PDB file of C-alpha atoms in Angstrom:
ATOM      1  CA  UNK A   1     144.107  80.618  54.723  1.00  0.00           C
ATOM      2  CA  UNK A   2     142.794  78.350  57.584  1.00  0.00           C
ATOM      3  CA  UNK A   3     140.403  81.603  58.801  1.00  0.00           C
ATOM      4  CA  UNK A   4     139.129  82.269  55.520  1.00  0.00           C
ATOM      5  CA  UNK A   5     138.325  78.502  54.881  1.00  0.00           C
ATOM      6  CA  UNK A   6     136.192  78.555  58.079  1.00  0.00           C
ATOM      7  CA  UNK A   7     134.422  81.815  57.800  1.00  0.00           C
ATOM      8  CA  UNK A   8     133.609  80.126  54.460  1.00  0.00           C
ATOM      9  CA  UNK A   9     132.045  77.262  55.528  1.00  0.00           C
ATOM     10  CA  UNK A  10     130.022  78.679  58.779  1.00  0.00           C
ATOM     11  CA  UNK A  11     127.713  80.425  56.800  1.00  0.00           C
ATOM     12  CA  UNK A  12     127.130  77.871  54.370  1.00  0.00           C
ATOM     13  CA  UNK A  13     126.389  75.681  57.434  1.00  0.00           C
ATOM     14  CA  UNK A  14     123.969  77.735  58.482  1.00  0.00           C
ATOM     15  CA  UNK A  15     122.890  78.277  55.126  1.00  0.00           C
ATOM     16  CA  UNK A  16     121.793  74.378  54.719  1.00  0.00           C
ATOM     17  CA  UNK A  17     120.850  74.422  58.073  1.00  0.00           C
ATOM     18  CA  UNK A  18     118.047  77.035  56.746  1.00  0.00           C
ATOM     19  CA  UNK A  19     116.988  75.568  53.647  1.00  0.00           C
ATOM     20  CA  UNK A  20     116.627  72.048  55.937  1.00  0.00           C
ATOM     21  CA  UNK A  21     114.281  74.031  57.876  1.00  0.00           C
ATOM     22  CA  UNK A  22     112.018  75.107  55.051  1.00  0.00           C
ATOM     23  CA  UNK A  23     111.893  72.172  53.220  1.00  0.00           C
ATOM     24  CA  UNK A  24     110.296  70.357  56.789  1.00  0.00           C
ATOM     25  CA  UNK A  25     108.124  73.448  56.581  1.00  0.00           C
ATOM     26  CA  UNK A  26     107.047  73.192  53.511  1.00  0.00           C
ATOM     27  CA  UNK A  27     106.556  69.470  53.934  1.00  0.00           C
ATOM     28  CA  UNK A  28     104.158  70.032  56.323  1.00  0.00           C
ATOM     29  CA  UNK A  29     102.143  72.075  54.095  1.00  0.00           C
ATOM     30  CA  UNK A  30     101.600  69.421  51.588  1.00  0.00           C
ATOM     31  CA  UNK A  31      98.565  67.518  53.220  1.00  0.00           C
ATOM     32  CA  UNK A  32      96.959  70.839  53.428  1.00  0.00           C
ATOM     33  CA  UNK A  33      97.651  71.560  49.389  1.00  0.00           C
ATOM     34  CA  UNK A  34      96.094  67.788  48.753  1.00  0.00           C
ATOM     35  CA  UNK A  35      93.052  68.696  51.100  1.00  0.00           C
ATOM     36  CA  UNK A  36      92.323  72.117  49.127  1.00  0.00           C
ATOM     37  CA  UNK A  37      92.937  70.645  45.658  1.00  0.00           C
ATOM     38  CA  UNK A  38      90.139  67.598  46.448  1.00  0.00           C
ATOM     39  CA  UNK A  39      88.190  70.537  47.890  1.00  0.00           C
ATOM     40  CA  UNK A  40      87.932  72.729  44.661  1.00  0.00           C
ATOM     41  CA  UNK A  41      87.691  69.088  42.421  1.00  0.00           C
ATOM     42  CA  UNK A  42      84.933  67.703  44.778  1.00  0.00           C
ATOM     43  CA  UNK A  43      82.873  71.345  44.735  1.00  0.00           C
ATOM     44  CA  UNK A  44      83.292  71.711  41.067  1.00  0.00           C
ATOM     45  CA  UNK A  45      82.625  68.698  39.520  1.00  0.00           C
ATOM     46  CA  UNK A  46      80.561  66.531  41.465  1.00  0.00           C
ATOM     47  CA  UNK A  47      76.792  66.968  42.362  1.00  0.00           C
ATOM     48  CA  UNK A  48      76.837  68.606  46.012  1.00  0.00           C
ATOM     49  CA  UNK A  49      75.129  72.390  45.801  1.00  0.00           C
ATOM     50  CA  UNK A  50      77.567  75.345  46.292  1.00  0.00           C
ATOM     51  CA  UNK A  51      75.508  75.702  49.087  1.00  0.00           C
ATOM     52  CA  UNK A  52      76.884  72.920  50.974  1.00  0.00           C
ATOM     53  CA  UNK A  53      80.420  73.326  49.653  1.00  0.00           C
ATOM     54  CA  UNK A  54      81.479  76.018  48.368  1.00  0.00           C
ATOM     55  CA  UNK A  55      84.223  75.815  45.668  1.00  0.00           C
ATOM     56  CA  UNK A  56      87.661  76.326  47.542  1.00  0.00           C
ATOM     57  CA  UNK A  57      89.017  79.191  45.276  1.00  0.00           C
ATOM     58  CA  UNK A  58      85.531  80.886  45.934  1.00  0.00           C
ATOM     59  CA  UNK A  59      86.049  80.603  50.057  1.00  0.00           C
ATOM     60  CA  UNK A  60      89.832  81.905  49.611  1.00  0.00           C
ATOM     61  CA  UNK A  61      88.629  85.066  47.678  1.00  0.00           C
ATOM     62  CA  UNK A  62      85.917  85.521  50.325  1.00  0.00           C
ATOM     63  CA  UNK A  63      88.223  85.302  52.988  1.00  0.00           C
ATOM     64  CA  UNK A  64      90.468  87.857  52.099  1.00  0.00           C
ATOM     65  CA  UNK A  65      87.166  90.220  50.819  1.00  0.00           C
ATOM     66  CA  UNK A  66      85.783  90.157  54.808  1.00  0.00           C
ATOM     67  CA  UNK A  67      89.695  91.065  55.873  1.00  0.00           C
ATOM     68  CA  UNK A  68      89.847  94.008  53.280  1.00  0.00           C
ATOM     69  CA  UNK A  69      86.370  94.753  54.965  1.00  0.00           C
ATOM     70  CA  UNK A  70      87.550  94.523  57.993  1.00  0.00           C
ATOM     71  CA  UNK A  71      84.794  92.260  59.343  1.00  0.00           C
ATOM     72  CA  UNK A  72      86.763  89.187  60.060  1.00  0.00           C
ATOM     73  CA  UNK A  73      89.435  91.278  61.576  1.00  0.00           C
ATOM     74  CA  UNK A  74      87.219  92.761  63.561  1.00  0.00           C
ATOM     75  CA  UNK A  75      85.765  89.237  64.782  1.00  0.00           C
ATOM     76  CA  UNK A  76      89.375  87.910  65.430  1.00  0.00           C
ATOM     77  CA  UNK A  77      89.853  90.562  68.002  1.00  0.00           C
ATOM     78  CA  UNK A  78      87.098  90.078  69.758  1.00  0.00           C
ATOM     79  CA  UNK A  79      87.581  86.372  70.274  1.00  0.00           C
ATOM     80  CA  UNK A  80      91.257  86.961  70.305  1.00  0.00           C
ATOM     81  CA  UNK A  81      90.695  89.280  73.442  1.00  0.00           C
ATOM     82  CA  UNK A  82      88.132  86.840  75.307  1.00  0.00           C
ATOM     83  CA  UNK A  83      89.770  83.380  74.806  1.00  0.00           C
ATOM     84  CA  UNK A  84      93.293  85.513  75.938  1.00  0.00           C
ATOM     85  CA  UNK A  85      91.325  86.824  78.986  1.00  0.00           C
ATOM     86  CA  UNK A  86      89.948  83.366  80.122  1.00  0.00           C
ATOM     87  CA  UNK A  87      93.349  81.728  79.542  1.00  0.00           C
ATOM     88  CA  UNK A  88      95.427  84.231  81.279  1.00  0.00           C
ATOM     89  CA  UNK A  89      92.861  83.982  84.430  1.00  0.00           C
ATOM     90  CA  UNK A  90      92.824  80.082  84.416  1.00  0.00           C
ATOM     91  CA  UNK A  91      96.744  80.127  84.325  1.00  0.00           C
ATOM     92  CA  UNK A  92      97.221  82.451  87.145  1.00  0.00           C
ATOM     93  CA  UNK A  93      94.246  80.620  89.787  1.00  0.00           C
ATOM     94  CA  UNK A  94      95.478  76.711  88.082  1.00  0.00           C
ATOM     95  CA  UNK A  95      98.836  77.559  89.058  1.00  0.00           C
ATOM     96  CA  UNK A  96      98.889  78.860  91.806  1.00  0.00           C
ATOM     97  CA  UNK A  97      95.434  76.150  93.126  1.00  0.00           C
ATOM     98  CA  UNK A  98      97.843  73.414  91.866  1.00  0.00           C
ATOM     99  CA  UNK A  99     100.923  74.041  93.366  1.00  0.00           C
ATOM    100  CA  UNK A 100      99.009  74.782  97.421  1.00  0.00           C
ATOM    101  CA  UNK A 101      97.307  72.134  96.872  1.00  0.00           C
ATOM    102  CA  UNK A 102     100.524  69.903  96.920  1.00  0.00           C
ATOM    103  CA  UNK A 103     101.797  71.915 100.413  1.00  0.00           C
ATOM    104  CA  UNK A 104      98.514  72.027 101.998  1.00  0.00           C
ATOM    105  CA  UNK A 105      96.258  69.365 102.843  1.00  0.00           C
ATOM    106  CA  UNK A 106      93.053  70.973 104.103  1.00  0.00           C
ATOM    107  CA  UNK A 107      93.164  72.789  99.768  1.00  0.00           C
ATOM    108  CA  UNK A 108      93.761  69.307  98.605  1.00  0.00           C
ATOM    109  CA  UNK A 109      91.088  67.988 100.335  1.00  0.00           C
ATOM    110  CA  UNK A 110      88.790  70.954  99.516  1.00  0.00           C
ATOM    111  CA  UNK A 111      89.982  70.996  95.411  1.00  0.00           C
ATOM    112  CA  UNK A 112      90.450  67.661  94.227  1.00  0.00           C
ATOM    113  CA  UNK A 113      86.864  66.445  94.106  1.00  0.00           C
ATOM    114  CA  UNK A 114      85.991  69.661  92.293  1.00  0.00           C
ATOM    115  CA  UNK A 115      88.450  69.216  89.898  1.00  0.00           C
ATOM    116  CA  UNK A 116      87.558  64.877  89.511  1.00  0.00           C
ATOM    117  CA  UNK A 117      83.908  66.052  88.788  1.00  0.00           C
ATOM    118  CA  UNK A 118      85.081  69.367  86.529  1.00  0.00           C
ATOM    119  CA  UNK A 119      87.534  67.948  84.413  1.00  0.00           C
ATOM    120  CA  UNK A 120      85.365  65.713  82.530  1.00  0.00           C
ATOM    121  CA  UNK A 121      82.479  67.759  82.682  1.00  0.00           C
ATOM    122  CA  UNK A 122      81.063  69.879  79.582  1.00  0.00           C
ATOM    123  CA  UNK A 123      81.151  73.241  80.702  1.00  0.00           C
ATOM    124  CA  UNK A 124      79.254  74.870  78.235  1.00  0.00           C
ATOM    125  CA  UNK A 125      76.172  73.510  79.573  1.00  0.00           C
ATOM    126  CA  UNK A 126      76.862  75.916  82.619  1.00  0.00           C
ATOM    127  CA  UNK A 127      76.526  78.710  79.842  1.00  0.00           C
ATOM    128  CA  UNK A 128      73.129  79.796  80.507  1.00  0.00           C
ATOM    129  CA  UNK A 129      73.870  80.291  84.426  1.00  0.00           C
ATOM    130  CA  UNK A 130      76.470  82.418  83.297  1.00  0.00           C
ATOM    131  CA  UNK A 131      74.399  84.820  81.011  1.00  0.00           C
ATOM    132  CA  UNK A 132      71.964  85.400  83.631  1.00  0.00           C
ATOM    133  CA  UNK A 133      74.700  85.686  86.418  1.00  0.00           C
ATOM    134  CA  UNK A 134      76.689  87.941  84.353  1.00  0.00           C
ATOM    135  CA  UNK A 135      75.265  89.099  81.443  1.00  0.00           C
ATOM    136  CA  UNK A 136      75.320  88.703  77.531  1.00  0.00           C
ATOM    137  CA  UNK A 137      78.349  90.400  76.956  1.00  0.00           C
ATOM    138  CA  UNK A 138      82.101  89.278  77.096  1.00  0.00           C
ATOM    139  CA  UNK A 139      82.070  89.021  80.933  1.00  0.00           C
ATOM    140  CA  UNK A 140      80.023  85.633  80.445  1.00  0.00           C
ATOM    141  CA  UNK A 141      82.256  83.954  78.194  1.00  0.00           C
ATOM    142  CA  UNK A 142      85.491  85.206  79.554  1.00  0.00           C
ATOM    143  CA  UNK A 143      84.600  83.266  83.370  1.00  0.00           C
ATOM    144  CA  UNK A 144      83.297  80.383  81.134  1.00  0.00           C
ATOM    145  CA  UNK A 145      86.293  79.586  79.437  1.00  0.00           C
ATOM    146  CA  UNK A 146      88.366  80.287  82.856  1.00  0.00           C
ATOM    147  CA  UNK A 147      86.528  78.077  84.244  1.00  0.00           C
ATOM    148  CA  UNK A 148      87.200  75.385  81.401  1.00  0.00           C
ATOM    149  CA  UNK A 149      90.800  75.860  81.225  1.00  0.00           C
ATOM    150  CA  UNK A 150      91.120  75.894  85.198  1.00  0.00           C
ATOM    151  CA  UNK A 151      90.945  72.093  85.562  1.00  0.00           C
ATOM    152  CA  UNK A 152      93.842  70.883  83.225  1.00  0.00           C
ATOM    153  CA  UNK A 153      96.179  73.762  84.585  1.00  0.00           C
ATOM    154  CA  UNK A 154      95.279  72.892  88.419  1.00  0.00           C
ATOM    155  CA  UNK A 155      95.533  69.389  87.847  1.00  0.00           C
ATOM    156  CA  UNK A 156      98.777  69.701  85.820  1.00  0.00           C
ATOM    157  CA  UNK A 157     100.496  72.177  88.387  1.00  0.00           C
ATOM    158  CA  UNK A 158      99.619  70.010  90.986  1.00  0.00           C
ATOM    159  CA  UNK A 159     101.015  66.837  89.778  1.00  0.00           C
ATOM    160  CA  UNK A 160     104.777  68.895  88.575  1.00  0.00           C
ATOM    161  CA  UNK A 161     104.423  69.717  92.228  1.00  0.00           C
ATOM    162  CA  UNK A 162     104.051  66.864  94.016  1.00  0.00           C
ATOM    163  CA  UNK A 163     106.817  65.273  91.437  1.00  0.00           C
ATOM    164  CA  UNK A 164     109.456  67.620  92.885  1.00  0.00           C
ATOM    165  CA  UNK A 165     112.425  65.298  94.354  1.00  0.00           C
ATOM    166  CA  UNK A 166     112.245  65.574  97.941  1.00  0.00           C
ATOM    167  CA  UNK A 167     116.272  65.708  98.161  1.00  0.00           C
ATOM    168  CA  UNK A 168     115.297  69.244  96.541  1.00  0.00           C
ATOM    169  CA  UNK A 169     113.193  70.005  98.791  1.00  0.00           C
ATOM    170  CA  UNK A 170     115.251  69.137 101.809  1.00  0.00           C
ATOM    171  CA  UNK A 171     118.706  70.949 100.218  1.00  0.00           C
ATOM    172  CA  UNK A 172     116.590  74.304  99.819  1.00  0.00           C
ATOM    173  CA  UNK A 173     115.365  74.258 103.529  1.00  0.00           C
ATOM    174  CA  UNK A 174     118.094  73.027 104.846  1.00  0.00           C
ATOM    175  CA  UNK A 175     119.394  76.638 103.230  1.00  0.00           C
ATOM    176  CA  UNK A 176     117.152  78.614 105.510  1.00  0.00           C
ATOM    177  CA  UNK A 177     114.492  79.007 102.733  1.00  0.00           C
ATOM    178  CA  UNK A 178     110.950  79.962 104.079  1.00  0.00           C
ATOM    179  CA  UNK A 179     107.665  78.420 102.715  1.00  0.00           C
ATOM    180  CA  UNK A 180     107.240  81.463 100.294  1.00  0.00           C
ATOM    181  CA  UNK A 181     110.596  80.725  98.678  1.00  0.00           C
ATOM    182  CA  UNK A 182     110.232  77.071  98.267  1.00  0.00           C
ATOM    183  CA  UNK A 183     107.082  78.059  95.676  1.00  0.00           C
ATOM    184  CA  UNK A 184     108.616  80.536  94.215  1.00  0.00           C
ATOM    185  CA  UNK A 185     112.484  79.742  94.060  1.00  0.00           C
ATOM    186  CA  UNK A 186     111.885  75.759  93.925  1.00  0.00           C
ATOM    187  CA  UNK A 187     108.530  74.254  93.394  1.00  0.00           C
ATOM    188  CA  UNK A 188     107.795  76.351  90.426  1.00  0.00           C
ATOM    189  CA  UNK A 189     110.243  76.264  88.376  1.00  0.00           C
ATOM    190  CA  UNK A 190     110.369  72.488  88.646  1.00  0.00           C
ATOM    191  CA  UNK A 191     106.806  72.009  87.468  1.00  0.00           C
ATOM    192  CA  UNK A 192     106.864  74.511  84.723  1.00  0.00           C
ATOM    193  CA  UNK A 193     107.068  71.400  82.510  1.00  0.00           C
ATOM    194  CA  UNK A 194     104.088  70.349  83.852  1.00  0.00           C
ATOM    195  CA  UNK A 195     102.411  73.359  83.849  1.00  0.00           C
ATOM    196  CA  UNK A 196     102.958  73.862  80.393  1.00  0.00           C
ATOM    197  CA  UNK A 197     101.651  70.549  79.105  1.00  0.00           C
ATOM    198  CA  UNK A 198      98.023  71.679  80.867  1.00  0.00           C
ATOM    199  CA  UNK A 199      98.378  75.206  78.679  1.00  0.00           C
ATOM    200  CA  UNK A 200      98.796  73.034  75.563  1.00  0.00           C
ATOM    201  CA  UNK A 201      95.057  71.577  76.422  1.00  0.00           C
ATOM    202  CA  UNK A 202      94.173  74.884  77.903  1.00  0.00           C
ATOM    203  CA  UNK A 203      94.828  76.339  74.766  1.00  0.00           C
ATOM    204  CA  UNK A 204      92.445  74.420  72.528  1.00  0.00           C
ATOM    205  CA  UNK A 205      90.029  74.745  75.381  1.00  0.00           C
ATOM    206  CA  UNK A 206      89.562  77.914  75.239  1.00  0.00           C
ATOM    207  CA  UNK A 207      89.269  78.925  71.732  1.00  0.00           C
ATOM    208  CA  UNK A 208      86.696  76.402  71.694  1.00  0.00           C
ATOM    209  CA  UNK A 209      84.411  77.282  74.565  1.00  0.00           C
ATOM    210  CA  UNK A 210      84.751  81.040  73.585  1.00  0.00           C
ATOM    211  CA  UNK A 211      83.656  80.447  69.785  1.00  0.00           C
ATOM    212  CA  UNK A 212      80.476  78.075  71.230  1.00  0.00           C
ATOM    213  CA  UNK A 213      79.503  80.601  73.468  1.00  0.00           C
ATOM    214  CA  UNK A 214      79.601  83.759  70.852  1.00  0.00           C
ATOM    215  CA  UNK A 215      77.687  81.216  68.728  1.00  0.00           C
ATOM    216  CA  UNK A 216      74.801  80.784  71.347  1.00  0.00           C
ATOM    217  CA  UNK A 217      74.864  83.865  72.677  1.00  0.00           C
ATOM    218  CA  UNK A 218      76.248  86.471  70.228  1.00  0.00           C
ATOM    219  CA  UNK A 219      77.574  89.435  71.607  1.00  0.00           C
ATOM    220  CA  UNK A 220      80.439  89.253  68.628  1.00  0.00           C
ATOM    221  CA  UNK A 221      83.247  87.271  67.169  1.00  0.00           C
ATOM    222  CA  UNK A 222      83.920  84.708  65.456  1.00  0.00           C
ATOM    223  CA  UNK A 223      81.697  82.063  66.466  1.00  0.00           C
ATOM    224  CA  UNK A 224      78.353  84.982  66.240  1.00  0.00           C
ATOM    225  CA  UNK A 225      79.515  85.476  62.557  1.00  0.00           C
ATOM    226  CA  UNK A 226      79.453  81.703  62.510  1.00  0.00           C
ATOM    227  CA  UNK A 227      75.836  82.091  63.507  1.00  0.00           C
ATOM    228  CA  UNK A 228      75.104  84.960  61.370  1.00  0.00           C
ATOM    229  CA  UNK A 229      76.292  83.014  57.987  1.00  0.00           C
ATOM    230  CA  UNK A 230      74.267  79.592  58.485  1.00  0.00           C
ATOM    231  CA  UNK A 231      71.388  81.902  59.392  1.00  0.00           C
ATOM    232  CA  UNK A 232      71.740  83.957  55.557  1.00  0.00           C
ATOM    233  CA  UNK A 233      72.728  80.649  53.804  1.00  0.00           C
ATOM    234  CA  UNK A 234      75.842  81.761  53.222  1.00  0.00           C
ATOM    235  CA  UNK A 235      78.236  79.479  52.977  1.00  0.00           C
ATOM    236  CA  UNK A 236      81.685  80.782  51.619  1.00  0.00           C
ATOM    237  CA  UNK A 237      81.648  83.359  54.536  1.00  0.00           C
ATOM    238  CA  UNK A 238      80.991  80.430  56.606  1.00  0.00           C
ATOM    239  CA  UNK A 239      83.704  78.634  55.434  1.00  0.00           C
ATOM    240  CA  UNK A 240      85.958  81.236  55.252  1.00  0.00           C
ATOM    241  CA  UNK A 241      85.067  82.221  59.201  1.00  0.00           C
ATOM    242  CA  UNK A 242      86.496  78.453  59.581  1.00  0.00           C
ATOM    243  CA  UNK A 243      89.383  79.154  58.005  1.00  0.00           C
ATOM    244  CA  UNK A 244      90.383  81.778  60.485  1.00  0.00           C
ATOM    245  CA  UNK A 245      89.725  79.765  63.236  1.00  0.00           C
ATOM    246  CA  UNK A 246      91.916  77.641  62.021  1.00  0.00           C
ATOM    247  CA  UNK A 247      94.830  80.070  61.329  1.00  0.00           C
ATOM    248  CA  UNK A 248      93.789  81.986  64.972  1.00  0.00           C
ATOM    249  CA  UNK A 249      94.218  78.325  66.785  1.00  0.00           C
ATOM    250  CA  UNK A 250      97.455  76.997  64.993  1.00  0.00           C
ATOM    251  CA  UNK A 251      99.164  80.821  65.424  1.00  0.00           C
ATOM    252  CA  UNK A 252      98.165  80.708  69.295  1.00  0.00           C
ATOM    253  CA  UNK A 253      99.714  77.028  69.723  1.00  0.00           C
ATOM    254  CA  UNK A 254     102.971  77.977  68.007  1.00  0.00           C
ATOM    255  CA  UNK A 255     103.121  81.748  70.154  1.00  0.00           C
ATOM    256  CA  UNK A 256     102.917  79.346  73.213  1.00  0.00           C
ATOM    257  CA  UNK A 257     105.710  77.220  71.592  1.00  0.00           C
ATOM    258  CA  UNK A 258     108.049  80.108  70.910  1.00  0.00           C
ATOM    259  CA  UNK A 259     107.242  81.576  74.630  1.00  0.00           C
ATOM    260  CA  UNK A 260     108.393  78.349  75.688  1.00  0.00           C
ATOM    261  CA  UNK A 261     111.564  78.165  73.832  1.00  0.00           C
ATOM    262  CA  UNK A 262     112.191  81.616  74.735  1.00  0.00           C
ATOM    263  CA  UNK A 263     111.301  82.105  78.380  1.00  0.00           C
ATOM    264  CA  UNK A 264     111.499  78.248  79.851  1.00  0.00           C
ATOM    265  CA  UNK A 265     114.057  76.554  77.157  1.00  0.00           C
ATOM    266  CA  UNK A 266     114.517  73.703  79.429  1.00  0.00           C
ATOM    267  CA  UNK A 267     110.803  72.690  79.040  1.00  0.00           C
ATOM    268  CA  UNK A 268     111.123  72.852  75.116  1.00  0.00           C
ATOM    269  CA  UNK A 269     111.173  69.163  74.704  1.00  0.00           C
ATOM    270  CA  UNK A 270     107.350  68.809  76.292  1.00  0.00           C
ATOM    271  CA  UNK A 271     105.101  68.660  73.402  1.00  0.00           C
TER     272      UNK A 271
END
């Protein structure tokens, strides 16, 4: 009697658990269903040209037209692929920049005025360099948003470094482990936190820089089809290229989330 009373009640635990879950969920999405219904009211029935603002039904029906076409798909990718590209570089050289530069003194020395003038700096003004250094094609914005989303990783690995308790540091050596070790075995894995708060600015970072760049230089994506509909006036494919951006940034935030949670679970409460 005792069993069947608790399998009973487990699943219904879980079961309110779950419909907890959606209703937060779905609470979220209520700003966004305000925002779209003063959209459609403001583009319908005020005096701003369709031009300007297209009526929100109208950019939703659009959207979904350049998927079936394939166009916007096709766009996605190829910003998808470069912003990916930069991020993945900047992770691997911030890292592993930031970390050294906490053991080494003569990197410290060499890095951290680089990064002090970097970090604050615009980057995309260094665009042009980079088309005639490297070309017109995805090369160019690839290093350009590495180069971007190298300053808040470096800086952020650096500081989880440095933050390590010495006691740590101390036990492990005292173990016999050799410099190579300590970052791997030690120092890493105790600024992962760290680390992870610069991908969360990284992340923006990149998407943006990427999108600028296709939109000066073409070449592709979703920033050149940008371009392409404020040069034909056409402003629901505009709009609806927004739209994906938006989706494409939010979905890469909560991937980074979930590889959090699923890979470093002790660093889940860093948002």
């Amino acid at each position: 009697m005792v069993s069947e009373l608790a399998t009973s009640v487990v699943p219904r635990s879980k079961c309110l658990k779950g419909v907890r879950s959606l209703n937060r969920g779905l609470l979220g999405l209520y700003p966004i269903i305000a925002l779209a219904i003063v959209w459609e009211l403001v583009a319908r029935y005020s005096d701003v040209s369709a031009v300007l603002l297209p009526p929100f039904s109208s950019t939703v029906l659009k959207f979904f037209d350049m998927i079936l076409a394939g166009d916007l798909l096709n766009d996605l990718g190829v910003t998808a692929l470069r912003a990916a590209a930069g991020l993945v570089l900047a992770l691997v050289s911030g890292t592993l920049v930031g970390l050294l530069m906490a053991r080494l003194r003569a990197l410290r020395w060499f890095f951290e005025p680089i990064i002090a003038i970097g970090l604050p700096t615009p980057t995309i003004m260094l665009l042009p360099a980079f088309l005639i250094w490297f070309g017109i094609g995805s090369w160019s914005k690839i290093l350009l948003t590495a180069v971007t989303c190298f300053f808040p990783v470096a800086l952020s690995a650096y500081s989880g470094a440095v933050s390590v308790d010495e006691k740590l540091l101390w036990s492990a050596q005292s173990l016999g482990s050799n410099p190579k070790d300590l970052l791997q075995k030690v120092i890493f894995p105790a600024s992962l936190s760290y680390i992870f708060a610069g991908t969360r600015v990284a992340v923006p970072l990149a998407v943006i820089i990427t999108i600028l760049s296709e939109m000066i230089a073409g070449g592709g994506g979703l920033g050149a089809q940008l371009t392409e509909s404020y040069r034909f006036l056409d402003s629901t494919a505009e709009y609806a290229t927004l739209i994906m951006i938006l989706i494409f940034g939010y979905l890469l935030d909560q991937l980074l989330l979930f590889a959090l949670k699923r890979f470093a679970p002790w660093t889940s409460g860093v948002q």
